[in-house]
Short mmCIF file of C-alpha atoms and ligand atoms in Angstrom, two decimals:
data_model
loop_
_atom_site.label_atom_id
_atom_site.label_comp_id
_atom_site.label_asym_id
_atom_site.label_seq_id
_atom_site.Cartn_x
_atom_site.Cartn_y
_atom_site.Cartn_z
CA MET A 295 103.61 1.87 85.88
CA SER A 296 106.52 2.28 83.50
CA LYS A 297 106.81 -1.14 81.90
CA LEU A 298 107.04 0.43 78.45
CA SER A 299 109.36 3.33 79.16
CA GLY A 300 111.78 3.97 76.31
CA LYS A 301 109.41 2.28 73.84
CA THR A 302 107.54 3.93 70.98
CA ALA A 303 104.08 2.96 69.81
CA LEU A 304 101.86 3.77 66.83
CA VAL A 305 98.14 3.19 67.39
CA THR A 306 95.87 3.47 64.35
CA GLY A 307 92.39 4.88 64.87
CA ALA A 308 93.34 6.32 68.24
CA SER A 309 91.12 9.41 68.18
CA ARG A 310 88.16 7.57 69.71
CA GLY A 311 86.98 4.38 71.37
CA ILE A 312 89.26 1.38 71.80
CA GLY A 313 92.23 2.97 70.00
CA ARG A 314 92.05 6.01 72.27
CA ALA A 315 92.03 3.78 75.36
CA ILE A 316 95.00 1.78 74.03
CA ALA A 317 96.99 4.96 73.32
CA LEU A 318 96.28 6.29 76.83
CA ARG A 319 97.21 2.97 78.44
CA LEU A 320 100.47 2.52 76.51
CA ALA A 321 101.39 6.10 77.37
CA ALA A 322 100.55 5.51 81.04
CA GLU A 323 102.99 2.60 80.96
CA GLY A 324 105.71 4.92 79.64
CA ALA A 325 105.61 4.53 75.85
CA ALA A 326 105.87 7.55 73.53
CA VAL A 327 102.71 7.27 71.47
CA ALA A 328 101.73 8.25 67.93
CA ILE A 329 98.00 8.78 67.61
CA ASN A 330 96.70 8.08 64.13
CA TYR A 331 93.28 9.32 63.04
CA ASN A 332 91.43 9.74 59.78
CA GLY A 333 88.84 12.53 60.19
CA SER A 334 88.65 13.38 63.91
CA ALA A 335 91.55 15.83 64.20
CA GLU A 336 90.30 17.59 67.33
CA LYS A 337 89.61 14.35 69.15
CA ALA A 338 93.05 12.99 68.25
CA GLU A 339 94.69 16.19 69.49
CA ALA A 340 92.70 15.92 72.73
CA VAL A 341 94.08 12.39 73.29
CA ALA A 342 97.62 13.69 72.72
CA GLU A 343 96.99 16.60 75.10
CA GLU A 344 95.71 14.22 77.78
CA ILE A 345 98.91 12.18 77.48
CA ARG A 346 101.14 15.27 77.58
CA ALA A 347 99.22 16.66 80.55
CA SER A 348 100.19 13.60 82.56
CA GLY A 349 103.84 13.89 81.58
CA GLY A 350 103.87 11.57 78.58
CA THR A 351 104.96 11.98 74.96
CA ALA A 352 102.43 11.95 72.14
CA SER A 353 101.98 13.23 68.58
CA VAL A 354 99.08 13.02 66.16
CA PHE A 355 99.33 11.66 62.62
CA GLN A 356 96.52 11.96 60.10
CA ALA A 357 96.31 9.09 57.59
CA ASP A 358 93.65 6.99 55.95
CA VAL A 359 94.94 3.49 56.62
CA ALA A 360 93.13 2.23 53.52
CA ASP A 361 95.29 4.44 51.30
CA ALA A 362 98.84 3.25 50.60
CA ALA A 363 100.26 6.72 49.87
CA SER A 364 98.68 8.14 53.01
CA VAL A 365 100.09 5.31 55.15
CA ALA A 366 103.55 5.70 53.58
CA ALA A 367 103.54 9.43 54.34
CA MET A 368 102.49 8.74 57.94
CA PHE A 369 105.31 6.25 58.51
CA GLU A 370 107.83 8.65 56.96
CA ARG A 371 106.75 11.40 59.33
CA PHE A 372 106.62 8.95 62.22
CA PHE A 373 110.22 7.82 61.70
CA GLU A 374 111.44 11.42 61.36
CA GLU A 375 110.04 12.11 64.79
CA PHE A 376 110.36 8.79 66.66
CA GLN A 377 113.34 7.03 64.96
CA ARG A 378 112.24 3.53 66.04
CA LEU A 379 108.97 1.62 66.30
CA ASP A 380 108.52 -0.89 69.10
CA ILE A 381 104.74 -1.39 69.14
CA LEU A 382 102.23 -1.18 66.29
CA VAL A 383 98.54 -1.50 67.14
CA ASN A 384 96.35 -1.98 64.08
CA ASN A 385 93.09 -0.79 65.57
CA ALA A 386 91.46 1.47 62.95
CA GLY A 387 88.22 -0.05 61.73
CA ILE A 388 84.75 0.65 60.41
CA THR A 389 81.42 -1.11 59.97
CA ARG A 390 78.97 -0.85 57.07
CA ASP A 391 76.40 -3.41 58.21
CA ALA A 392 73.76 -4.96 55.94
CA LEU A 393 72.28 -8.39 55.42
CA LEU A 394 73.95 -10.38 52.65
CA ILE A 395 71.25 -10.01 50.04
CA GLY A 396 71.11 -6.24 50.46
CA MET A 397 74.81 -5.51 50.87
CA LYS A 398 76.19 -3.08 48.31
CA GLU A 399 79.57 -3.60 46.69
CA THR A 400 80.76 -0.27 48.13
CA GLN A 401 79.84 -1.43 51.65
CA PHE A 402 81.93 -4.55 51.12
CA ASP A 403 84.88 -2.75 49.55
CA GLU A 404 85.07 0.07 52.12
CA VAL A 405 85.19 -2.30 55.06
CA ILE A 406 87.78 -4.59 53.48
CA ALA A 407 89.90 -1.56 52.55
CA ALA A 408 89.92 0.02 56.00
CA ASN A 409 89.97 -3.09 58.19
CA LEU A 410 92.01 -5.58 56.18
CA LYS A 411 94.11 -3.68 53.66
CA GLY A 412 94.81 -1.03 56.29
CA CYS A 413 96.21 -3.70 58.59
CA PHE A 414 98.37 -5.07 55.77
CA LEU A 415 99.75 -1.66 54.74
CA CYS A 416 100.71 -0.63 58.28
CA THR A 417 102.10 -4.05 59.18
CA GLN A 418 104.30 -4.12 56.08
CA LEU A 419 105.90 -0.74 56.79
CA ALA A 420 106.27 -1.45 60.50
CA ALA A 421 107.80 -4.86 59.82
CA LYS A 422 110.47 -3.40 57.52
CA ARG A 423 111.75 -1.29 60.43
CA MET A 424 111.19 -3.91 63.13
CA ILE A 425 113.19 -6.48 61.12
CA ARG A 426 116.16 -4.06 61.15
CA GLN A 427 115.66 -3.47 64.87
CA ARG A 428 115.31 -7.25 65.41
CA SER A 429 112.47 -6.56 67.82
CA GLY A 430 108.87 -5.40 67.82
CA ARG A 431 105.30 -6.07 68.85
CA ILE A 432 102.38 -6.00 66.45
CA ILE A 433 98.88 -6.16 67.91
CA ASN A 434 95.90 -6.43 65.59
CA ILE A 435 92.34 -5.73 66.66
CA SER A 436 90.14 -8.44 65.18
CA SER A 437 86.65 -9.20 66.47
CA TYR A 438 84.30 -11.85 67.77
CA SER A 439 82.58 -11.49 64.36
CA GLY A 440 85.75 -12.55 62.55
CA LEU A 441 85.96 -15.78 64.54
CA HIS A 442 82.30 -16.73 64.71
CA GLY A 443 80.46 -14.69 62.06
CA ASN A 444 77.64 -12.27 62.74
CA ALA A 445 74.42 -11.76 60.80
CA GLY A 446 74.50 -8.42 58.99
CA GLN A 447 78.29 -8.25 59.01
CA MET A 448 79.56 -10.38 56.12
CA ASN A 449 81.96 -7.63 55.03
CA TYR A 450 83.15 -6.92 58.56
CA ALA A 451 83.43 -10.59 59.60
CA ALA A 452 85.44 -11.34 56.44
CA SER A 453 87.78 -8.43 57.16
CA LYS A 454 88.30 -9.49 60.77
CA ALA A 455 88.80 -13.16 59.85
CA GLY A 456 91.36 -11.89 57.35
CA VAL A 457 93.11 -10.02 60.15
CA VAL A 458 93.47 -13.33 62.00
CA GLY A 459 95.06 -14.91 58.91
CA MET A 460 97.43 -11.95 58.60
CA THR A 461 98.31 -12.18 62.28
CA LYS A 462 99.30 -15.85 62.05
CA THR A 463 101.19 -15.39 58.79
CA ALA A 464 103.11 -12.37 60.06
CA ALA A 465 103.89 -14.24 63.29
CA ARG A 466 105.42 -17.07 61.25
CA GLU A 467 107.37 -14.74 58.93
CA LEU A 468 108.68 -12.36 61.60
CA GLY A 469 109.24 -14.61 64.62
CA GLY A 470 112.87 -15.25 63.67
CA ARG A 471 113.53 -11.50 63.90
CA GLY A 472 112.29 -11.15 67.46
CA ILE A 473 108.90 -9.74 66.47
CA THR A 474 105.66 -11.05 67.96
CA VAL A 475 102.31 -10.62 66.23
CA ASN A 476 99.06 -11.25 68.06
CA ALA A 477 95.40 -10.32 67.74
CA ILE A 478 92.70 -9.35 70.20
CA ALA A 479 89.12 -10.34 69.43
CA PRO A 480 86.84 -8.02 71.40
CA GLY A 481 83.20 -8.89 71.94
CA MET A 482 80.72 -6.06 72.45
CA VAL A 483 82.48 -2.93 73.65
CA GLU A 484 80.83 0.41 74.48
CA THR A 485 82.10 2.85 71.82
CA ASP A 486 80.69 4.98 68.99
CA MET A 487 80.72 1.82 66.85
CA THR A 488 78.19 0.05 69.06
CA ALA A 489 76.25 3.16 70.17
CA ALA A 490 73.98 2.85 67.13
CA LEU A 491 72.67 -0.57 68.22
CA SER A 492 69.01 -0.56 69.14
CA GLY A 493 67.97 -1.53 72.66
CA LYS A 494 66.57 -4.81 71.33
CA ALA A 495 69.74 -5.80 69.47
CA ARG A 496 71.78 -4.90 72.53
CA GLU A 497 69.60 -7.05 74.80
CA ALA A 498 69.80 -9.99 72.39
CA ILE A 499 73.60 -9.87 72.36
CA LEU A 500 73.93 -9.34 76.09
CA ALA A 501 71.78 -12.42 76.68
CA GLN A 502 74.66 -14.42 75.12
CA VAL A 503 77.38 -12.87 77.29
CA PRO A 504 78.12 -14.88 80.46
CA LEU A 505 79.41 -11.75 82.22
CA GLN A 506 76.09 -10.06 81.31
CA ARG A 507 77.48 -6.68 80.33
CA MET A 508 79.28 -4.94 77.52
CA GLY A 509 83.02 -4.46 77.77
CA CYS A 510 84.71 -1.10 78.10
CA ALA A 511 87.53 0.16 75.91
CA GLU A 512 89.94 0.11 78.88
CA GLU A 513 89.49 -3.67 79.16
CA ILE A 514 90.69 -4.11 75.58
CA ALA A 515 93.53 -1.68 76.28
CA ALA A 516 94.64 -3.81 79.24
CA ALA A 517 94.99 -6.83 76.93
CA ALA A 518 96.93 -4.75 74.41
CA ALA A 519 99.28 -3.49 77.12
CA PHE A 520 99.89 -7.08 78.24
CA LEU A 521 100.72 -8.21 74.68
CA ALA A 522 103.01 -5.18 74.25
CA GLY A 523 104.92 -5.88 77.46
CA ASP A 524 107.82 -8.18 78.40
CA GLU A 525 105.51 -10.67 80.07
CA ALA A 526 104.10 -11.62 76.66
CA ALA A 527 107.52 -12.20 75.08
CA TYR A 528 106.85 -15.88 74.27
CA ILE A 529 103.33 -15.38 72.89
CA THR A 530 102.92 -15.02 69.14
CA GLY A 531 100.34 -15.83 66.47
CA GLN A 532 97.56 -15.96 69.05
CA VAL A 533 94.07 -14.49 69.16
CA LEU A 534 93.00 -13.36 72.61
CA SER A 535 89.22 -13.10 73.01
CA VAL A 536 88.22 -10.30 75.36
CA ASP A 537 84.48 -10.71 75.19
CA GLY A 538 82.95 -11.46 78.59
CA GLY A 539 82.70 -15.12 77.59
CA LEU A 540 80.58 -14.52 74.46
CA SER A 541 82.70 -16.98 72.48
CA ILE A 542 82.64 -19.85 75.01
P1 LIG B 1733 85.12 3.67 66.80
O1 LIG B 1733 84.75 4.19 68.14
O2 LIG B 1733 84.18 3.81 65.67
O3 LIG B 1733 86.54 4.33 66.40
C1 LIG B 1733 87.13 3.97 65.19
C2 LIG B 1733 88.50 4.58 65.08
O4 LIG B 1733 89.10 4.13 63.85
C3 LIG B 1733 88.47 6.11 65.02
O5 LIG B 1733 89.58 6.60 65.71
C4 LIG B 1733 88.59 6.39 63.53
O6 LIG B 1733 89.24 7.60 63.23
C5 LIG B 1733 89.50 5.28 63.10
N1 LIG B 1733 89.40 4.98 61.67
C6 LIG B 1733 88.34 4.50 60.99
N2 LIG B 1733 88.66 4.38 59.69
C7 LIG B 1733 89.94 4.80 59.55
C8 LIG B 1733 90.83 4.93 58.45
N3 LIG B 1733 90.45 4.58 57.23
N4 LIG B 1733 92.07 5.39 58.69
C9 LIG B 1733 92.47 5.74 59.94
N5 LIG B 1733 91.66 5.65 61.02
C10 LIG B 1733 90.41 5.19 60.82
O7 LIG B 1733 85.46 2.12 66.86
P2 LIG B 1733 85.88 1.17 68.10
O8 LIG B 1733 84.66 0.53 68.61
O9 LIG B 1733 86.79 1.89 69.01
O10 LIG B 1733 86.68 0.04 67.30
C11 LIG B 1733 88.09 -0.01 67.27
C12 LIG B 1733 88.51 -1.35 66.67
O11 LIG B 1733 87.97 -2.40 67.47
C13 LIG B 1733 87.98 -1.57 65.26
O12 LIG B 1733 88.92 -2.26 64.49
C14 LIG B 1733 86.76 -2.42 65.48
O13 LIG B 1733 86.43 -3.19 64.35
C15 LIG B 1733 87.23 -3.28 66.65
N6 LIG B 1733 86.15 -3.88 67.43
C16 LIG B 1733 85.24 -3.11 68.10
C17 LIG B 1733 84.24 -3.72 68.83
C18 LIG B 1733 83.22 -2.94 69.60
O14 LIG B 1733 82.29 -3.57 70.15
N7 LIG B 1733 83.31 -1.63 69.70
C19 LIG B 1733 84.16 -5.12 68.87
C20 LIG B 1733 85.09 -5.87 68.17
C21 LIG B 1733 86.10 -5.24 67.46
P3 LIG B 1733 88.41 8.99 63.01
O15 LIG B 1733 87.77 9.29 64.33
O16 LIG B 1733 89.44 9.99 62.65
O17 LIG B 1733 87.42 8.71 61.95
#
């Protein structure tokens, strides 16, 4: 597997979960990968080590994607080390769940800042370079919640619906420069984010999933690798649901 050899990739929130799986998969396909994290330095370094141990190239980059100065510093460091950017995966995300009537303003603001503003900040800086390169792939991780809503997730669903709007807008603005922009909308995936779900909540969701199981991070990574590769060259502005049929 070396479909992405010679390419560089930056994956936000790659210290754990889906981002980690995407970083490992892109590296396995030959890309040199930048692993962004916010607080989990050791976990991010372990992902980089795993890539290097199998002969790949990886570096870790701390940045809070919700913070413009932090993102700018990360991209500056990234370009010093990698020179070009072929693939950006906007994966970093958080939840602060609460029902509408009890949701605090801070819960709303934190989720919008990390999930939506973070996607904007990284996309803007990546696009500036990709426009000059006249090529690039941007892959945004949205969610089933952003397409269909989810009780207890007004902040999160709004952020992920916003990511879909950003994806389509960026696809329209950047298509003429050879850049594709697509989103993946995962359903329920086994990661730290979903580990907190009670057995009851889990059962209720799984009852709606035709494939009758949760997804694994590697299944989202496979979709990201497809969108990053040559075979997806004529796909842009799309949202690919990877959800076991939850959204049917
Ligand atoms: P996770 O296991 O909680 O991991 C989240 C990752 O995002 C971590 O690497 C974390 O870094 C990073 N992150 C969070 N806030 C950040 C910030 N401000 N700046 C930089 N990095 C930040 O989550 P996951 O389940 O893998 O989710 C990954 C993406 O998929 C998210 O966008 C999520 O909304 C989306 N998604 C997940 C599911 C699911 O069922 N799991 C379903 C639909 C969509 P640190 O470790 O350094 O904090």
